């Protein structure tokens, strides 16, 4: 397979075949894991396209169940979003489906199904989608690392028990094997003198990666594809928190021979080595030239100071959350009966899904096109939730009631236990847009509704 796939100037066309395959998560001598993957591989092919170009994705579904393709984070026309039943794009087994759109923003994005998500992503259906800047920044190497977390049995096979009530109602399906680009032992040779752009994507169902880079100087340049106004130096004390669905673009300067290690501290009693850059030789590259200039901003409309619409969303439910019940299909339903439907979460006292796990008919909020909306998100549960909005990038205005010094554009905001945040966006993309927790076990058990832009 051509990997990565390269953009022609006019645009890029990619054929993706979700199907069964095998993966060597532990190297060629390790167990062969049966997976579902695009082209049968994990991750799927890395797609690269240039900002402003058209991307055409043709999906041929070779699975035995329906799937869909959602380009996460891309501000695209609603009917190309691949998030059924809200938007078209449910692809039956054996069927072929085409989505096509122009990519407005440069940055690091990804693609995955939006049907039976916990299982389809948990079995390996996901891949990186890179939108390159029209004038790429001065780096010597540009690589994308898709981080994942697998729940495997003792034979190295995927634990087939998806949707366990414990996972749905607690922190989601955390695994026992983490990989980078489908390998638990990824090692990549680099040259001393290089400035490396490292695009990190958290494709895990539930694990919140807590990342350190040991052995090199570096900066966070962008989050969720959107450039930071001021690059943020990486430190040994402050890990980069990446909830499911989130991305970070790092620049890493390789200044001496040796190993640069990406570490995960999400289980802080036991740091996990995620991947290694092994530096040798020497080139006269861009390393050591000091703090990089910020990446060029994307054409995202910034919210005005006085919002037109203001809405508070209180997230409740889950284990140890104290929720007694919520409205389901228009009627108050106690927690026990909700659990009987495999539903555990509510937003403002209402489960935004139906008892048979479809979408509730009414949007959580309607915003007239062009207006600025501020959402106050309150996590009144005992669990963290990375909350994601489709079709828009939003600004995080405040956390815990404290205003942020600089606007942070993103498409997913991680709310830790008890945390709250205010986000603002210009509703400039008409349609019905999914608004959900990206812990996939929460997404499929009630924490998913939609916002309507008219
Ligand atoms: Cu990554 Cu609703 O999606
Ligand atoms: Cu959640």
CSV table of N, CA and C in Angstrom, one decimal, residues 333-418:
chain,number,residue,atom,x,y,z
A,333,UNK,N,-37.3,8.2,33.9
A,333,UNK,CA,-36.9,6.8,34.0
A,333,UNK,C,-35.9,6.7,35.1
A,334,UNK,N,-36.1,5.8,36.0
A,334,UNK,CA,-35.1,5.7,37.1
A,334,UNK,C,-33.8,5.0,36.6
A,335,UNK,N,-32.7,5.2,37.3
A,335,UNK,CA,-31.4,4.8,36.9
A,335,UNK,C,-31.3,3.3,36.6
A,336,UNK,N,-32.1,2.5,37.4
A,336,UNK,CA,-32.1,1.1,37.2
A,336,UNK,C,-32.6,0.7,35.8
A,337,UNK,N,-33.7,1.4,35.5
A,337,UNK,CA,-34.3,1.1,34.2
A,337,UNK,C,-33.5,1.6,33.0
A,338,UNK,N,-32.8,2.8,33.3
A,338,UNK,CA,-31.9,3.3,32.3
A,338,UNK,C,-30.8,2.3,32.0
A,339,UNK,N,-30.2,1.8,33.1
A,339,UNK,CA,-29.2,0.8,33.0
A,339,UNK,C,-29.7,-0.5,32.2
A,340,UNK,N,-30.9,-0.8,32.4
A,340,UNK,CA,-31.5,-1.9,31.7
A,340,UNK,C,-31.5,-1.7,30.2
A,341,UNK,N,-31.5,-0.5,29.7
A,341,UNK,CA,-31.3,-0.1,28.3
A,341,UNK,C,-29.9,0.1,27.9
A,342,UNK,N,-29.0,-0.1,28.9
A,342,UNK,CA,-27.6,0.2,28.6
A,342,UNK,C,-27.3,1.7,28.5
A,343,UNK,N,-28.1,2.5,29.2
A,343,UNK,CA,-27.9,3.9,29.2
A,343,UNK,C,-27.5,4.4,30.6
A,344,UNK,N,-26.6,5.2,30.7
A,344,UNK,CA,-26.0,5.6,32.0
A,344,UNK,C,-25.8,7.1,32.2
A,345,UNK,N,-26.1,7.9,31.1
A,345,UNK,CA,-25.7,9.3,31.2
A,345,UNK,C,-26.8,10.3,30.7
A,346,UNK,N,-26.8,11.5,31.2
A,346,UNK,CA,-27.8,12.5,30.8
A,346,UNK,C,-27.1,13.8,30.7
A,347,UNK,N,-27.7,14.7,29.9
A,347,UNK,CA,-27.3,16.1,29.8
A,347,UNK,C,-28.5,16.9,30.2
A,348,UNK,N,-28.4,17.8,31.2
A,348,UNK,CA,-29.5,18.6,31.7
A,348,UNK,C,-30.7,17.7,32.1
A,349,UNK,N,-30.4,16.5,32.6
A,349,UNK,CA,-31.5,15.7,33.1
A,349,UNK,C,-32.2,14.9,32.0
A,350,UNK,N,-31.7,14.9,30.8
A,350,UNK,CA,-32.4,14.2,29.7
A,350,UNK,C,-31.3,13.3,29.0
A,351,UNK,N,-31.7,12.1,28.7
A,351,UNK,CA,-30.8,11.3,27.9
A,351,UNK,C,-31.0,11.7,26.5
A,352,UNK,N,-30.0,12.2,25.8
A,352,UNK,CA,-30.2,12.7,24.4
A,352,UNK,C,-30.4,11.6,23.4
A,353,UNK,N,-30.5,10.3,23.9
A,353,UNK,CA,-30.7,9.2,22.9
A,353,UNK,C,-32.0,8.5,23.3
A,354,UNK,N,-32.4,7.6,22.4
A,354,UNK,CA,-33.7,6.9,22.6
A,354,UNK,C,-33.3,5.6,23.3
A,355,UNK,N,-34.4,4.9,23.7
A,355,UNK,CA,-34.2,3.6,24.5
A,355,UNK,C,-33.5,2.6,23.6
A,356,UNK,N,-33.7,2.7,22.3
A,356,UNK,CA,-33.0,1.7,21.4
A,356,UNK,C,-31.7,2.3,20.8
A,357,UNK,N,-31.2,3.3,21.5
A,357,UNK,CA,-29.9,3.9,21.2
A,357,UNK,C,-29.8,4.7,19.9
A,358,UNK,N,-31.0,5.2,19.4
A,358,UNK,CA,-31.0,6.1,18.3
A,358,UNK,C,-30.8,7.5,18.9
A,359,UNK,N,-30.8,8.5,18.0
A,359,UNK,CA,-30.7,9.9,18.5
A,359,UNK,C,-32.1,10.4,18.9
A,360,UNK,N,-32.2,11.1,20.1
A,360,UNK,CA,-33.5,11.7,20.4
A,360,UNK,C,-33.8,12.7,19.3
A,361,UNK,N,-35.2,12.9,19.1
A,361,UNK,CA,-35.5,13.8,17.9
A,361,UNK,C,-35.1,15.2,18.1
A,362,UNK,N,-35.0,15.7,19.3
A,362,UNK,CA,-34.8,17.2,19.5
A,362,UNK,C,-33.3,17.5,19.7
A,363,UNK,N,-32.9,18.6,19.1
A,363,UNK,CA,-31.5,19.0,19.4
A,363,UNK,C,-31.3,19.5,20.8
A,364,UNK,N,-30.1,19.4,21.4
A,364,UNK,CA,-29.8,19.9,22.7
A,364,UNK,C,-29.9,21.4,22.7
A,365,UNK,N,-29.7,22.0,21.5
A,365,UNK,CA,-29.6,23.4,21.3
A,365,UNK,C,-29.7,23.8,19.9
A,366,UNK,N,-30.4,24.9,19.6
A,366,UNK,CA,-30.5,25.4,18.2
A,366,UNK,C,-29.9,26.7,18.1
A,367,UNK,N,-28.9,26.9,17.2
A,367,UNK,CA,-28.3,28.2,17.1
A,367,UNK,C,-28.5,28.7,15.7
A,368,UNK,N,-29.0,29.9,15.5
A,368,UNK,CA,-29.2,30.5,14.1
A,368,UNK,C,-27.8,30.7,13.5
A,369,UNK,N,-27.7,30.4,12.3
A,369,UNK,CA,-26.5,30.5,11.5
A,369,UNK,C,-25.8,31.9,11.7
A,370,UNK,N,-24.5,31.9,12.0
A,370,UNK,CA,-23.7,33.1,12.1
A,370,UNK,C,-23.7,33.6,13.5
A,371,UNK,N,-24.5,33.1,14.4
A,371,UNK,CA,-24.5,33.6,15.8
A,371,UNK,C,-23.4,33.0,16.6
A,372,UNK,N,-23.0,33.7,17.6
A,372,UNK,CA,-22.0,33.2,18.6
A,372,UNK,C,-22.7,32.5,19.7
A,373,UNK,N,-22.3,31.3,20.0
A,373,UNK,CA,-22.9,30.5,21.1
A,373,UNK,C,-21.8,30.3,22.2
A,374,UNK,N,-22.2,30.5,23.4
A,374,UNK,CA,-21.3,30.1,24.5
A,374,UNK,C,-21.9,28.9,25.3
A,375,UNK,N,-21.2,27.8,25.4
A,375,UNK,CA,-21.7,26.7,26.2
A,375,UNK,C,-20.9,26.6,27.5
A,376,UNK,N,-21.7,26.5,28.6
A,376,UNK,CA,-21.0,26.3,29.9
A,376,UNK,C,-21.2,24.8,30.2
A,377,UNK,N,-20.1,24.1,30.2
A,377,UNK,CA,-20.1,22.6,30.4
A,377,UNK,C,-19.7,22.3,31.8
A,378,UNK,N,-20.6,21.6,32.5
A,378,UNK,CA,-20.3,21.2,33.9
A,378,UNK,C,-20.3,19.7,34.0
A,379,UNK,N,-19.2,19.2,34.5
A,379,UNK,CA,-19.0,17.8,34.7
A,379,UNK,C,-19.4,17.4,36.1
A,380,UNK,N,-20.7,17.0,36.2
A,380,UNK,CA,-21.2,16.7,37.6
A,380,UNK,C,-21.2,15.1,37.7
A,381,UNK,N,-20.1,14.5,37.3
A,381,UNK,CA,-20.0,13.1,37.4
A,381,UNK,C,-18.6,12.7,38.0
A,382,UNK,N,-18.4,11.5,38.3
A,382,UNK,CA,-17.1,11.1,38.9
A,382,UNK,C,-16.1,10.7,37.9
A,383,UNK,N,-16.3,11.0,36.6
A,383,UNK,CA,-15.4,10.5,35.5
A,383,UNK,C,-15.1,11.6,34.6
A,384,UNK,N,-13.9,11.5,33.9
A,384,UNK,CA,-13.5,12.5,32.9
A,384,UNK,C,-14.2,12.3,31.6
A,385,UNK,N,-14.5,13.4,30.9
A,385,UNK,CA,-15.2,13.4,29.6
A,385,UNK,C,-14.6,14.3,28.6
A,386,UNK,N,-14.0,13.8,27.6
A,386,UNK,CA,-13.6,14.6,26.5
A,386,UNK,C,-14.8,15.0,25.6
A,387,UNK,N,-15.3,16.2,25.6
A,387,UNK,CA,-16.5,16.5,24.9
A,387,UNK,C,-16.2,17.1,23.5
A,388,UNK,N,-16.8,16.6,22.5
A,388,UNK,CA,-16.4,16.8,21.1
A,388,UNK,C,-17.6,17.4,20.4
A,389,UNK,N,-17.4,18.4,19.6
A,389,UNK,CA,-18.4,19.0,18.7
A,389,UNK,C,-18.0,18.8,17.2
A,390,UNK,N,-18.9,18.3,16.4
A,390,UNK,CA,-18.7,18.1,15.0
A,390,UNK,C,-18.8,19.5,14.2
A,391,UNK,N,-18.1,19.6,13.1
A,391,UNK,CA,-18.4,20.6,12.2
A,391,UNK,C,-17.9,22.0,12.5
A,392,UNK,N,-17.3,22.2,13.7
A,392,UNK,CA,-16.9,23.5,14.2
A,392,UNK,C,-15.6,23.3,15.0
A,393,UNK,N,-14.8,24.4,15.1
A,393,UNK,CA,-13.8,24.5,16.1
A,393,UNK,C,-14.3,25.5,17.1
A,394,UNK,N,-14.1,25.3,18.4
A,394,UNK,CA,-14.5,26.3,19.4
A,394,UNK,C,-13.3,26.8,20.2
A,395,UNK,N,-13.6,27.9,20.8
A,395,UNK,CA,-12.6,28.5,21.7
A,395,UNK,C,-12.9,28.1,23.1
A,396,UNK,N,-11.9,27.7,23.9
A,396,UNK,CA,-12.1,27.4,25.3
A,396,UNK,C,-11.9,28.8,26.0
A,397,UNK,N,-12.9,29.3,26.6
A,397,UNK,CA,-12.8,30.6,27.2
A,397,UNK,C,-12.3,30.5,28.6
A,398,UNK,N,-12.8,29.6,29.4
A,398,UNK,CA,-12.4,29.5,30.8
A,398,UNK,C,-12.5,28.0,31.3
A,399,UNK,N,-11.7,27.8,32.3
A,399,UNK,CA,-11.8,26.5,33.0
A,399,UNK,C,-11.9,26.7,34.5
A,400,UNK,N,-12.8,26.0,35.1
A,400,UNK,CA,-13.0,26.2,36.6
A,400,UNK,C,-13.3,27.6,36.9
A,401,UNK,N,-14.0,28.3,36.0
A,401,UNK,CA,-14.4,29.7,36.3
A,401,UNK,C,-13.2,30.7,36.0
A,402,UNK,N,-12.0,30.2,35.7
A,402,UNK,CA,-10.9,31.1,35.4
A,402,UNK,C,-10.7,31.3,33.9
A,403,UNK,N,-10.7,32.6,33.5
A,403,UNK,CA,-10.6,32.9,32.1
A,403,UNK,C,-9.2,32.5,31.6
A,404,UNK,N,-9.1,31.9,30.4
A,404,UNK,CA,-7.8,31.6,29.9
A,404,UNK,C,-7.1,32.8,29.2
A,405,UNK,N,-5.8,33.0,29.4
A,405,UNK,CA,-5.2,34.2,28.9
A,405,UNK,C,-5.2,34.3,27.4
A,406,UNK,N,-5.2,33.2,26.7
A,406,UNK,CA,-5.2,33.2,25.3
A,406,UNK,C,-6.3,32.3,24.7
A,407,UNK,N,-6.9,32.6,23.6
A,407,UNK,CA,-7.9,31.7,23.1
A,407,UNK,C,-7.3,30.4,22.7
A,408,UNK,N,-7.9,29.3,23.0
A,408,UNK,CA,-7.4,28.0,22.6
A,408,UNK,C,-8.5,27.4,21.7
A,409,UNK,N,-8.2,27.3,20.5
A,409,UNK,CA,-9.2,26.7,19.5
A,409,UNK,C,-9.0,25.2,19.6
A,410,UNK,N,-10.1,24.5,19.5
A,410,UNK,CA,-10.0,23.0,19.5
A,410,UNK,C,-11.4,22.4,19.1
A,411,UNK,N,-11.5,21.1,19.0
A,411,UNK,CA,-12.8,20.5,18.7
A,411,UNK,C,-13.2,19.5,19.8
A,412,UNK,N,-12.3,19.4,20.8
A,412,UNK,CA,-12.6,18.5,21.9
A,412,UNK,C,-12.1,19.1,23.2
A,413,UNK,N,-12.9,19.2,24.2
A,413,UNK,CA,-12.4,19.7,25.5
A,413,UNK,C,-12.5,18.7,26.6
A,414,UNK,N,-11.4,18.5,27.3
A,414,UNK,CA,-11.4,17.4,28.3
A,414,UNK,C,-11.8,18.0,29.6
A,415,UNK,N,-12.9,17.4,30.2
A,415,UNK,CA,-13.4,17.9,31.5
A,415,UNK,C,-13.1,16.8,32.5
A,416,UNK,N,-12.2,17.1,33.4
A,416,UNK,CA,-11.9,16.1,34.4
A,416,UNK,C,-13.1,16.1,35.4
A,417,UNK,N,-13.0,15.1,36.3
A,417,UNK,CA,-14.0,14.9,37.3
A,417,UNK,C,-14.4,16.3,38.0
A,418,UNK,N,-15.6,16.6,38.0
A,418,UNK,CA,-16.0,17.8,38.7
A,418,UNK,C,-15.7,19.1,38.0
